[in-house]
CSV table of C-alpha atoms and ligand atoms in Angstrom, one decimal:
chain,number,residue,atom,x,y,z
A,1,MET,CA,-0.2,0.2,0.1
A,2,LYS,CA,1.0,3.7,-0.6
A,3,ILE,CA,1.1,5.2,3.0
A,4,CYS,CA,2.4,8.5,4.2
A,5,MET,CA,3.3,9.5,8.0
A,6,ILE,CA,3.2,13.0,8.7
A,7,GLY,CA,5.3,13.6,11.8
A,8,THR,CA,9.0,11.8,11.1
A,9,GLY,CA,9.3,11.4,15.6
A,10,TYR,CA,9.4,8.2,17.5
A,11,VAL,CA,6.0,6.7,16.6
A,12,GLY,CA,6.3,8.3,13.0
A,13,LEU,CA,9.7,7.0,12.2
A,14,VAL,CA,9.6,3.7,13.8
A,15,SER,CA,6.2,2.8,12.2
A,16,GLY,CA,6.9,4.0,8.8
A,17,ALA,CA,10.0,2.1,8.4
A,18,CYS,CA,8.2,-0.9,9.6
A,19,PHE,CA,5.6,-0.6,7.5
A,20,ALA,CA,7.8,0.0,4.6
A,21,ASP,CA,9.8,-3.7,6.0
A,22,LEU,CA,6.5,-5.4,5.6
A,23,GLY,CA,6.6,-4.3,2.0
A,24,ASN,CA,4.4,-1.1,1.4
A,25,ASN,CA,5.7,2.1,0.1
A,26,VAL,CA,5.9,4.5,2.7
A,27,TYR,CA,6.6,8.8,2.8
A,28,CYS,CA,8.1,9.7,5.8
A,29,VAL,CA,7.1,13.5,6.0
A,30,ASP,CA,8.1,16.2,8.8
A,31,LYS,CA,8.5,20.0,8.8
A,32,GLU,CA,11.9,20.1,10.1
A,33,ILE,CA,14.0,20.2,7.1
A,34,ASP,CA,17.1,19.7,9.2
A,35,LYS,CA,15.6,16.4,10.5
A,36,ILE,CA,14.7,15.5,6.7
A,37,ASN,CA,18.0,16.7,5.7
A,38,SER,CA,20.1,14.0,8.2
A,39,LEU,CA,17.8,11.3,7.7
A,40,ASN,CA,18.4,11.3,3.4
A,41,ASN,CA,22.0,11.4,4.7
A,42,GLY,CA,21.7,8.1,6.8
A,43,ILE,CA,21.7,10.4,10.2
A,44,MET,CA,19.0,9.3,12.8
A,45,PRO,CA,17.3,12.1,15.2
A,46,PHE,CA,17.1,9.8,18.0
A,47,TYR,CA,18.4,6.8,19.4
A,48,GLU,CA,16.4,3.2,19.4
A,49,PRO,CA,17.7,-0.1,19.0
A,50,GLY,CA,17.7,-1.4,15.4
A,51,LEU,CA,16.5,1.8,13.8
A,52,LYS,CA,19.4,2.5,11.8
A,53,GLU,CA,19.7,-0.8,10.3
A,54,LEU,CA,15.9,-0.9,9.5
A,55,VAL,CA,15.7,2.4,8.0
A,56,PHE,CA,19.0,1.6,5.8
A,57,LYS,CA,17.6,-1.5,4.5
A,58,ASN,CA,14.1,-0.2,3.1
A,59,TYR,CA,15.4,3.7,2.5
A,60,ASN,CA,17.9,1.6,0.1
A,61,SER,CA,15.1,-0.4,-1.2
A,62,GLY,CA,13.2,2.8,-2.2
A,63,ARG,CA,10.1,1.7,-0.1
A,64,LEU,CA,11.0,4.2,2.5
A,65,LYS,CA,10.9,8.1,1.6
A,66,PHE,CA,11.8,11.4,3.6
A,67,THR,CA,10.5,14.6,2.4
A,68,THR,CA,9.2,18.1,3.8
A,69,ASN,CA,6.6,18.0,0.5
A,70,ILE,CA,3.6,17.4,2.1
A,71,LYS,CA,1.4,17.8,-0.5
A,72,ASN,CA,3.3,15.4,-2.9
A,73,ALA,CA,3.2,13.2,-0.1
A,74,ILE,CA,-0.2,13.1,0.6
A,75,GLN,CA,-1.2,13.0,-3.0
A,76,LYS,CA,0.7,9.7,-3.7
A,77,SER,CA,-0.8,7.7,-0.7
A,78,ASP,CA,-3.9,5.9,0.0
A,79,ILE,CA,-3.5,6.0,3.5
A,80,ILE,CA,-2.3,9.2,6.0
A,81,PHE,CA,-1.3,8.2,9.3
A,82,ILE,CA,-1.0,11.4,11.4
A,83,CYS,CA,1.9,11.1,13.8
A,84,VAL,CA,2.7,14.7,15.6
A,85,GLY,CA,3.3,15.2,18.9
A,86,THR,CA,0.2,16.2,21.3
A,87,PRO,CA,2.5,17.5,24.5
A,88,THR,CA,0.7,19.2,27.4
A,89,LEU,CA,-0.4,22.6,27.0
A,90,LYS,CA,1.9,25.1,28.7
A,91,LYS,CA,1.3,26.1,31.9
A,92,LYS,CA,-2.4,24.0,31.3
A,93,ARG,CA,-3.0,20.1,31.6
A,94,SER,CA,-4.8,19.2,28.5
A,95,ALA,CA,-3.4,18.4,25.2
A,96,ASP,CA,-2.1,20.4,22.9
A,97,LEU,CA,-3.5,19.4,19.5
A,98,GLN,CA,-2.2,22.5,17.3
A,99,TYR,CA,0.0,20.5,15.2
A,100,ILE,CA,-3.3,17.9,14.8
A,101,TYR,CA,-5.5,20.2,13.4
A,102,LYS,CA,-2.4,22.0,11.4
A,103,VAL,CA,-1.8,18.9,9.8
A,104,SER,CA,-5.8,18.2,9.1
A,105,THR,CA,-5.8,21.5,7.7
A,106,GLU,CA,-2.9,20.7,5.2
A,107,ILE,CA,-4.5,17.4,4.5
A,108,SER,CA,-7.6,19.0,3.6
A,109,LYS,CA,-6.0,21.2,0.9
A,110,ASN,CA,-4.3,18.3,-0.8
A,111,ILE,CA,-6.6,15.8,-0.9
A,112,ASN,CA,-6.7,14.5,-4.5
A,113,LYS,CA,-8.3,11.3,-4.1
A,114,PHE,CA,-10.2,9.2,-1.3
A,115,LYS,CA,-7.9,9.3,1.9
A,116,ILE,CA,-8.1,7.2,5.1
A,117,ILE,CA,-7.1,9.3,7.6
A,118,ILE,CA,-5.5,7.6,10.7
A,119,THR,CA,-4.6,9.3,13.9
A,120,LYS,CA,-1.7,7.3,15.4
A,121,SER,CA,-0.9,10.4,17.6
A,122,THR,CA,-2.7,9.9,21.2
A,123,VAL,CA,-5.5,12.7,20.9
A,124,PRO,CA,-8.4,13.0,23.3
A,125,VAL,CA,-11.5,11.5,22.8
A,126,THR,CA,-13.8,13.3,19.7
A,127,THR,CA,-10.6,14.8,18.4
A,128,GLY,CA,-11.6,12.7,15.3
A,129,ASP,CA,-14.9,14.3,15.3
A,130,LYS,CA,-13.0,17.8,15.1
A,131,ILE,CA,-10.3,16.9,12.2
A,132,GLU,CA,-13.2,15.5,10.6
A,133,LYS,CA,-15.1,18.8,10.5
A,134,ILE,CA,-11.8,20.7,9.6
A,135,ILE,CA,-11.3,18.4,6.4
A,136,ALA,CA,-14.9,18.4,5.8
A,137,LYS,CA,-14.6,22.4,5.2
A,138,LYS,CA,-12.7,22.0,2.1
A,139,VAL,CA,-13.4,18.4,1.1
A,140,LYS,CA,-16.3,16.4,-0.1
A,141,ARG,CA,-17.6,13.5,3.0
A,142,LYS,CA,-17.5,10.6,0.6
A,143,MET,CA,-13.5,11.6,-0.6
A,144,PHE,CA,-12.2,11.1,3.1
A,145,GLU,CA,-12.6,8.6,6.4
A,146,VAL,CA,-11.3,9.5,9.7
A,147,VAL,CA,-10.3,6.8,11.8
A,148,SER,CA,-8.0,6.1,15.2
A,149,ASN,CA,-5.5,3.6,15.4
A,150,PRO,CA,-3.6,4.2,18.8
A,151,GLU,CA,0.0,3.3,19.0
A,152,PHE,CA,1.2,1.7,21.8
A,153,LEU,CA,5.1,1.1,21.2
A,154,ARG,CA,7.3,1.4,23.7
A,155,GLU,CA,10.5,3.6,23.0
A,156,GLY,CA,13.7,1.2,23.4
A,157,GLU,CA,11.5,-1.6,22.5
A,158,ALA,CA,9.8,0.2,20.0
A,159,ILE,CA,10.8,-2.3,17.1
A,160,ARG,CA,9.6,-5.2,18.4
A,161,ASP,CA,6.5,-3.8,19.8
A,162,PHE,CA,5.2,-2.5,16.0
A,163,ARG,CA,6.2,-6.4,15.1
A,164,PHE,CA,4.6,-8.3,18.0
A,165,PRO,CA,2.1,-5.7,19.3
A,166,ASP,CA,-0.2,-6.9,22.4
A,167,ARG,CA,-2.8,-5.9,20.5
A,168,ILE,CA,-4.3,-3.7,17.3
A,169,VAL,CA,-6.9,-1.3,18.0
A,170,ILE,CA,-8.6,0.3,15.2
A,171,GLY,CA,-11.4,2.8,15.4
A,172,SER,CA,-14.0,3.5,12.5
A,173,ASN,CA,-17.6,3.9,12.1
A,174,LYS,CA,-17.2,2.1,8.6
A,175,LYS,CA,-16.9,-1.8,8.5
A,176,ASN,CA,-15.2,-1.3,5.1
A,177,VAL,CA,-12.4,1.2,6.2
A,178,ILE,CA,-11.8,-1.2,9.1
A,179,SER,CA,-11.2,-4.0,6.7
A,180,LYS,CA,-9.1,-2.3,4.7
A,181,ILE,CA,-6.9,-1.3,7.5
A,182,LYS,CA,-7.0,-5.0,9.0
A,183,SER,CA,-5.4,-5.8,5.6
A,184,LEU,CA,-2.8,-3.4,6.3
A,185,TYR,CA,-1.9,-5.2,9.2
A,186,ASP,CA,-2.7,-8.7,8.4
A,187,PRO,CA,1.0,-9.5,8.3
A,188,LEU,CA,1.2,-9.0,12.0
A,189,ILE,CA,-2.2,-10.5,12.7
A,190,LYS,CA,-1.2,-13.8,10.7
A,191,LYS,CA,2.1,-13.8,13.1
A,192,GLY,CA,-0.4,-13.8,16.1
A,193,ALA,CA,-1.3,-10.2,17.2
A,194,ASN,CA,-4.8,-9.7,18.3
A,195,PHE,CA,-6.6,-7.2,16.2
A,196,PHE,CA,-9.5,-5.2,18.0
A,197,SER,CA,-12.1,-2.8,16.3
A,198,THR,CA,-14.6,-0.5,17.9
A,199,ASN,CA,-15.8,2.9,16.9
A,200,ARG,CA,-13.3,5.7,16.4
A,201,ARG,CA,-14.1,7.4,19.9
A,202,GLY,CA,-13.5,4.1,22.0
A,203,ALA,CA,-10.4,3.7,20.2
A,204,GLU,CA,-9.6,7.5,21.2
A,205,LEU,CA,-10.6,6.2,24.9
A,206,ILE,CA,-9.0,3.2,24.7
A,207,LYS,CA,-4.9,4.7,24.6
A,208,TYR,CA,-5.5,6.9,27.8
A,209,ALA,CA,-7.5,4.4,29.6
A,210,ALA,CA,-4.3,1.9,29.2
A,211,ASN,CA,-1.8,4.6,29.5
A,212,ALA,CA,-3.4,5.8,32.8
A,213,PHE,CA,-3.6,2.6,34.4
A,214,LEU,CA,-0.4,1.8,33.6
A,215,ALA,CA,0.6,5.0,35.4
A,216,THR,CA,-1.3,4.2,38.2
A,217,LYS,CA,0.0,0.5,38.7
A,218,ILE,CA,3.5,2.0,38.7
A,219,SER,CA,2.3,5.0,41.4
A,220,TYR,CA,0.7,2.1,43.2
A,221,ILE,CA,3.4,-0.2,44.0
A,222,ASN,CA,5.7,3.1,44.5
A,223,GLU,CA,3.3,4.0,47.7
A,224,ILE,CA,3.6,0.4,48.9
A,225,ALA,CA,7.5,0.7,48.5
A,226,ASN,CA,7.1,4.0,50.8
A,227,LEU,CA,5.2,1.8,53.2
A,228,CYS,CA,7.4,-1.2,53.5
A,229,GLU,CA,10.4,1.3,54.2
A,230,LYS,CA,8.7,2.2,57.3
A,231,THR,CA,7.5,-1.3,58.1
A,232,GLY,CA,10.8,-3.4,57.3
A,233,VAL,CA,9.5,-5.1,54.3
A,234,ASP,CA,10.9,-5.8,50.8
A,235,VAL,CA,8.6,-4.5,48.2
A,236,GLU,CA,10.3,-7.0,45.7
A,237,ASP,CA,8.2,-9.8,47.9
A,238,VAL,CA,4.9,-7.9,47.8
A,239,SER,CA,5.4,-7.5,44.0
A,240,ILE,CA,6.2,-11.4,43.3
A,241,ALA,CA,3.4,-12.0,45.2
A,242,ILE,CA,0.8,-9.9,44.2
A,243,GLY,CA,2.0,-10.4,40.7
A,244,MET,CA,1.1,-14.2,40.6
A,245,ASP,CA,-2.3,-13.0,41.1
A,246,GLN,CA,-3.5,-13.3,37.3
A,247,ARG,CA,-5.8,-10.4,38.2
A,248,ILE,CA,-3.2,-8.1,38.5
A,249,GLY,CA,-0.4,-9.2,36.7
A,250,SER,CA,3.2,-9.2,37.4
A,251,ARG,CA,4.3,-6.5,35.4
A,252,PHE,CA,4.8,-2.3,36.1
A,253,LEU,CA,4.9,-3.4,39.4
A,254,ARG,CA,8.4,-2.5,40.1
A,255,ALA,CA,8.9,0.4,42.5
A,256,GLY,CA,11.4,3.4,41.3
A,257,PRO,CA,11.4,6.6,40.5
A,258,ALA,CA,8.7,8.6,39.3
A,259,TYR,CA,7.1,7.8,35.9
A,260,GLY,CA,8.2,9.7,33.3
A,261,GLY,CA,8.8,10.0,29.7
A,262,SER,CA,6.7,11.3,26.4
A,263,CYS,CA,3.4,9.7,27.3
A,264,PHE,CA,2.4,9.0,30.7
A,265,PRO,CA,2.8,12.6,32.3
A,266,LYS,CA,0.9,14.3,29.5
A,267,ASP,CA,-1.7,11.3,29.0
A,268,THR,CA,-2.9,11.3,32.6
A,269,LYS,CA,-3.1,14.9,32.7
A,270,ALA,CA,-5.1,15.0,29.4
A,271,LEU,CA,-7.7,12.5,30.4
A,272,THR,CA,-8.5,14.4,34.2
A,273,VAL,CA,-9.0,17.3,31.6
A,274,THR,CA,-11.2,15.1,29.2
A,275,GLY,CA,-13.2,13.6,32.1
A,276,ASP,CA,-13.8,17.6,33.5
A,277,LEU,CA,-15.0,18.7,29.9
A,278,PHE,CA,-17.4,15.6,30.5
A,279,LYS,CA,-18.2,16.7,33.9
A,280,THR,CA,-16.8,13.0,34.8
A,281,ASN,CA,-14.3,13.5,37.8
A,282,MET,CA,-11.4,11.3,37.0
A,283,SER,CA,-10.4,11.4,40.6
A,284,ILE,CA,-8.0,8.0,40.9
A,285,VAL,CA,-6.0,9.6,37.8
A,286,LYS,CA,-5.8,12.6,39.3
A,287,SER,CA,-4.8,11.3,42.6
A,288,VAL,CA,-2.1,9.4,40.3
A,289,ILE,CA,-0.9,12.4,39.2
A,290,LYS,CA,0.0,13.8,42.6
A,291,SER,CA,1.0,10.7,44.0
A,292,ASN,CA,3.5,10.8,40.9
A,293,GLU,CA,4.5,14.7,41.9
A,294,ASN,CA,5.1,14.0,45.1
A,295,ARG,CA,7.5,11.0,44.5
A,296,ILE,CA,9.9,13.8,42.9
A,297,HIS,CA,9.8,15.3,46.3
A,298,LEU,CA,10.1,12.4,48.3
A,299,LEU,CA,13.0,10.9,46.9
A,300,THR,CA,15.0,14.0,46.7
A,301,LYS,CA,14.3,14.6,50.5
A,302,LYS,CA,15.6,10.8,50.8
A,303,ILE,CA,18.6,11.7,48.5
A,304,LYS,CA,19.3,14.7,51.3
A,305,GLU,CA,19.0,12.4,54.0
A,306,ILE,CA,21.5,9.9,53.0
A,307,LEU,CA,23.9,12.7,52.7
A,308,SER,CA,22.9,13.6,56.5
A,309,ASN,CA,21.5,17.1,55.1
A,310,LYS,CA,24.9,17.9,54.1
A,311,VAL,CA,25.0,18.0,50.3
A,312,LYS,CA,26.6,21.0,50.0
A,313,GLY,CA,30.2,20.8,48.1
A,314,LYS,CA,29.4,17.1,47.6
A,315,THR,CA,30.0,15.0,44.5
A,316,ILE,CA,26.9,13.2,43.4
A,317,SER,CA,27.3,10.8,40.3
A,318,LEU,CA,24.3,10.1,38.1
A,319,LEU,CA,24.1,6.7,36.5
A,320,GLY,CA,21.3,7.2,33.7
A,321,VAL,CA,19.3,10.5,33.1
A,322,THR,CA,17.0,8.8,30.3
A,323,PHE,CA,13.2,8.3,31.6
A,324,LYS,CA,14.3,4.5,30.5
A,325,PRO,CA,16.9,2.6,29.2
A,326,ASN,CA,17.1,2.0,25.5
A,327,THR,CA,16.7,5.4,24.7
A,328,ASP,CA,17.8,9.1,24.6
A,329,ASP,CA,14.2,10.4,25.5
A,330,MET,CA,15.0,13.1,28.3
A,331,ARG,CA,10.8,14.1,28.2
A,332,GLU,CA,9.9,14.3,31.8
A,333,SER,CA,12.4,12.2,33.3
A,334,SER,CA,12.8,12.7,37.3
A,335,SER,CA,16.5,13.4,36.5
A,336,LEU,CA,15.2,16.7,35.4
A,337,MET,CA,13.5,17.6,38.6
A,338,MET,CA,16.6,16.0,40.5
A,339,VAL,CA,19.6,17.5,38.8
A,340,PRO,CA,18.4,21.6,39.6
A,341,TYR,CA,17.6,20.5,42.9
A,342,LEU,CA,20.9,18.9,44.0
A,343,LEU,CA,22.8,21.7,42.2
A,344,LYS,CA,20.6,24.5,43.8
A,345,LEU,CA,21.9,22.6,47.5
A,346,GLY,CA,25.5,22.8,46.3
A,347,ALA,CA,26.3,19.6,45.1
A,348,LYS,CA,28.5,19.0,42.3
A,349,ILE,CA,27.2,16.5,39.6
A,350,ASN,CA,28.8,14.0,37.7
A,351,TYR,CA,26.5,12.1,35.2
A,352,TYR,CA,27.1,9.2,32.9
A,353,ASP,CA,24.5,8.2,30.3
A,354,PRO,CA,25.0,5.4,27.6
A,355,SER,CA,22.7,7.4,25.1
A,356,GLY,CA,25.1,10.2,25.9
A,357,LYS,CA,25.3,13.7,26.8
A,358,LYS,CA,22.6,15.6,27.4
A,359,SER,CA,21.6,19.7,26.3
A,360,ASP,CA,18.9,19.5,28.8
A,361,PHE,CA,21.7,20.2,31.2
A,362,SER,CA,23.8,22.7,29.7
A,363,LYS,CA,22.2,25.8,31.4
A,364,TYR,CA,23.1,24.3,34.8
A,365,LYS,CA,26.8,25.3,36.5
A,366,ASN,CA,28.7,22.2,38.1
A,367,ILE,CA,27.0,19.2,36.2
A,368,PHE,CA,29.5,17.2,34.2
A,369,TYR,CA,29.1,14.7,31.9
A,370,CYS,CA,31.3,11.9,32.1
A,371,SER,CA,32.2,9.6,29.0
A,372,ASP,CA,32.2,6.6,31.3
A,373,ILE,CA,30.8,4.7,34.5
A,374,LYS,CA,34.5,4.9,36.0
A,375,LYS,CA,35.0,8.4,35.4
A,376,ALA,CA,31.5,9.8,36.7
A,377,CYS,CA,32.4,7.4,40.1
A,378,TYR,CA,36.1,8.1,41.0
A,379,SER,CA,35.6,10.9,43.1
A,380,SER,CA,31.6,10.3,44.4
A,381,ASP,CA,30.3,10.6,47.8
A,382,LEU,CA,27.2,9.2,46.6
A,383,ILE,CA,26.1,7.3,43.3
A,384,ILE,CA,22.4,7.4,42.1
A,385,ILE,CA,21.1,5.0,40.3
A,386,HIS,CA,18.7,6.4,37.8
A,387,THR,CA,17.9,4.6,34.9
A,388,GLU,CA,18.2,0.6,34.4
A,389,TRP,CA,20.6,0.3,31.5
A,390,GLU,CA,22.2,-3.0,31.5
A,391,GLU,CA,25.8,-1.9,31.6
A,392,PHE,CA,24.8,-0.8,35.6
A,393,LYS,CA,23.8,-4.0,36.9
A,394,ALA,CA,26.5,-5.7,37.4
A,395,LEU,CA,29.3,-2.9,39.1
A,396,ASP,CA,32.6,-3.5,41.1
A,397,PHE,CA,31.7,-0.3,43.2
A,398,LYS,CA,34.4,-0.6,45.6
A,399,LYS,CA,37.0,-1.0,42.5
A,400,ILE,CA,35.7,2.6,40.8
A,401,VAL,CA,35.3,4.4,43.4
A,402,LYS,CA,38.0,6.3,45.2
A,403,LYS,CA,36.6,8.1,48.2
A,404,LYS,CA,35.9,5.6,51.7
A,405,ASN,CA,32.3,5.6,52.8
A,406,PHE,CA,30.8,6.4,49.6
A,407,LYS,CA,26.9,5.8,49.2
A,408,ILE,CA,24.7,4.3,46.9
A,409,TYR,CA,20.9,5.0,46.0
A,410,ASP,CA,19.4,2.4,43.8
A,411,LEU,CA,16.5,3.6,42.3
A,412,ARG,CA,16.1,1.1,40.3
A,413,ASN,CA,16.7,-2.1,42.8
A,414,LEU,CA,19.3,-3.3,40.6
A,415,TYR,CA,21.6,-4.9,43.6
A,416,SER,CA,20.9,-7.7,46.3
A,417,ALA,CA,20.5,-5.2,49.6
A,418,LYS,CA,21.7,-8.1,51.4
A,419,GLN,CA,24.7,-8.7,49.2
A,420,MET,CA,25.6,-5.2,49.0
A,421,LYS,CA,25.5,-5.1,52.7
A,422,GLU,CA,27.5,-8.3,53.5
A,423,LYS,CA,30.1,-6.4,51.2
A,424,GLY,CA,30.0,-3.2,53.3
A,425,LEU,CA,29.0,-1.1,51.1
A,426,ASN,CA,26.5,1.7,52.1
A,427,TYR,CA,23.6,0.8,49.7
A,428,TYR,CA,20.2,2.4,49.8
A,429,SER,CA,17.1,1.5,47.9
A,430,ILE,CA,13.5,1.4,47.2
A,431,GLY,CA,11.0,-0.3,49.4
A,432,ARG,CA,14.1,-2.5,51.2
A,433,ILE,CA,15.5,-2.6,54.4
B,1,NAD,N1,6.9,8.3,21.6
B,1,NAD,C1,6.5,7.3,22.0
B,1,NAD,O1,6.7,6.4,22.9
B,1,NAD,C2,4.8,7.5,21.8
B,1,NAD,C3,3.9,5.9,22.3
B,1,NAD,C4,2.8,6.0,21.6
B,1,NAD,C5,2.1,7.2,21.2
B,1,NAD,N2,3.0,8.0,21.1
B,1,NAD,C6,2.1,9.3,20.5
B,1,NAD,O2,2.3,9.5,19.2
B,1,NAD,C7,2.5,11.1,18.8
B,1,NAD,C8,3.9,11.3,18.3
B,1,NAD,O3,4.9,11.2,19.4
B,1,NAD,P1,6.3,10.7,19.3
B,1,NAD,O4,7.0,10.7,20.5
B,1,NAD,O5,7.0,10.5,18.1
B,1,NAD,O6,6.7,12.6,19.1
B,1,NAD,P2,7.9,13.1,18.3
B,1,NAD,O7,7.9,14.6,19.2
B,1,NAD,O8,9.1,12.5,18.4
B,1,NAD,O9,7.7,13.6,16.6
B,1,NAD,C9,6.4,14.5,16.5
B,1,NAD,C10,6.8,14.9,14.9
B,1,NAD,O10,6.0,15.5,14.4
B,1,NAD,C11,6.6,16.6,13.4
B,1,NAD,N3,5.5,17.6,12.9
B,1,NAD,C12,4.9,18.7,14.4
B,1,NAD,N4,3.8,19.4,13.0
B,1,NAD,C13,4.1,18.9,12.0
B,1,NAD,C14,3.5,19.2,10.7
B,1,NAD,N5,2.8,20.1,10.6
B,1,NAD,N6,3.9,18.5,9.9
B,1,NAD,C15,5.0,17.5,9.5
B,1,NAD,N7,5.6,17.3,10.8
B,1,NAD,C16,5.2,17.9,11.7
B,1,NAD,C17,8.2,17.4,14.5
B,1,NAD,O11,8.7,18.4,13.9
B,1,NAD,C18,8.4,16.2,15.1
B,1,NAD,O12,9.5,15.5,14.3
B,1,NAD,C19,2.3,11.9,20.3
B,1,NAD,O13,0.5,12.2,20.3
B,1,NAD,C20,2.3,10.7,21.4
B,1,NAD,O14,1.6,11.0,22.5
B,1,NAD,C21,4.1,8.4,21.4
């Protein structure tokens, strides 16, 4: 099929490359000319395992093209995916839909034959109705169909998630349109992916309901971890045992820092706004947001306590700063709150992240990127394991740190608390004694 992805970010680029790999002809469009030029020169705009190879393969085969020419891409395609960002509106909690509406207007100006227009971006329920209205101002209704196909891929595992999704959700009020999109996904369905169709609004809401539920699970176990720390219980035991209950399930029950990333924080907020708009109090999601915000303060307070309230002049090493491993995405990472707080208290921060130096910290003094773990930890008073990258999982801390009595705060519970104590290390973790 001939496909156009508008927005060549995490979702547009990964799914565009994957659709091309299934044999489709794909145009990936973006308004950022530098991004498109780089892609045409083989440079990826972000880090995602396996993406570079997949893009190379399909670019070289001629099935995958990168362009800023939205008109040409729309006119040559039968199916148009909208993959632009839907961030939180500044100083508000609602989703900023300006990019979605701008693209909808662009589409309306360039429709030359029947098109299926699909929102892959996460959009609040009823947004499809508005897109339809925008396009219908310029184009006859029978010339297009607006569909919702929310994306569930996870950064760091995006290609695998595209190829082996838990489910593919399509929301449309037209049966023939659903079967056309189903045929696009047929190679994945044949390999066992669940296919679920509903009406358009249903698909839009499913995405928010899923993300808010996952955020709730994380916040829930984080609060249980707080109680574990006060009562001498190991949160890992609680996670394992409650996860054995099939009604609960074991995933997303690992206590750690506040959840971050490009989706959960913004999607939980946007869902509460949609609830308010439809006079439905999303009280659980509201308290999850609050709990997550509190968590950042709680953990930074704990860092202060670990350093006996003497942060000034201390060298703190952050191992990992991204919100999760295998991505260079810093959006809403808890490190973005932690770093300025600790710097304000007078700490010097050395950080290392396998995905490289972060421009997010360039505005601060006294924070230094180190090119390896050893350099980051050598003169450390406190090492904070912030992100669960593989290379942080088996470190010999005594060998890499020069200072005596240095401390370790493991926000990911990567090490056995018992073994660390046996080694004589000052080791602190989450929800464990
Ligand atoms: N990142 C994820 O893990 C993930 C997972 C599932 C769903 N989503 C959802 O997918 C959507 C996109 O997320 P993302 O992380 O890929 O965003 P992103 O910021 O990485 O990419 C969006 C891209 O759209 C481009 N763009 C904006 N306006 C445009 C226009 N008028 N014409 C052409 N290009 C334009 C931007 O330049 C940018 O490159 C969001 O709604 C997000 O919630 C993201």
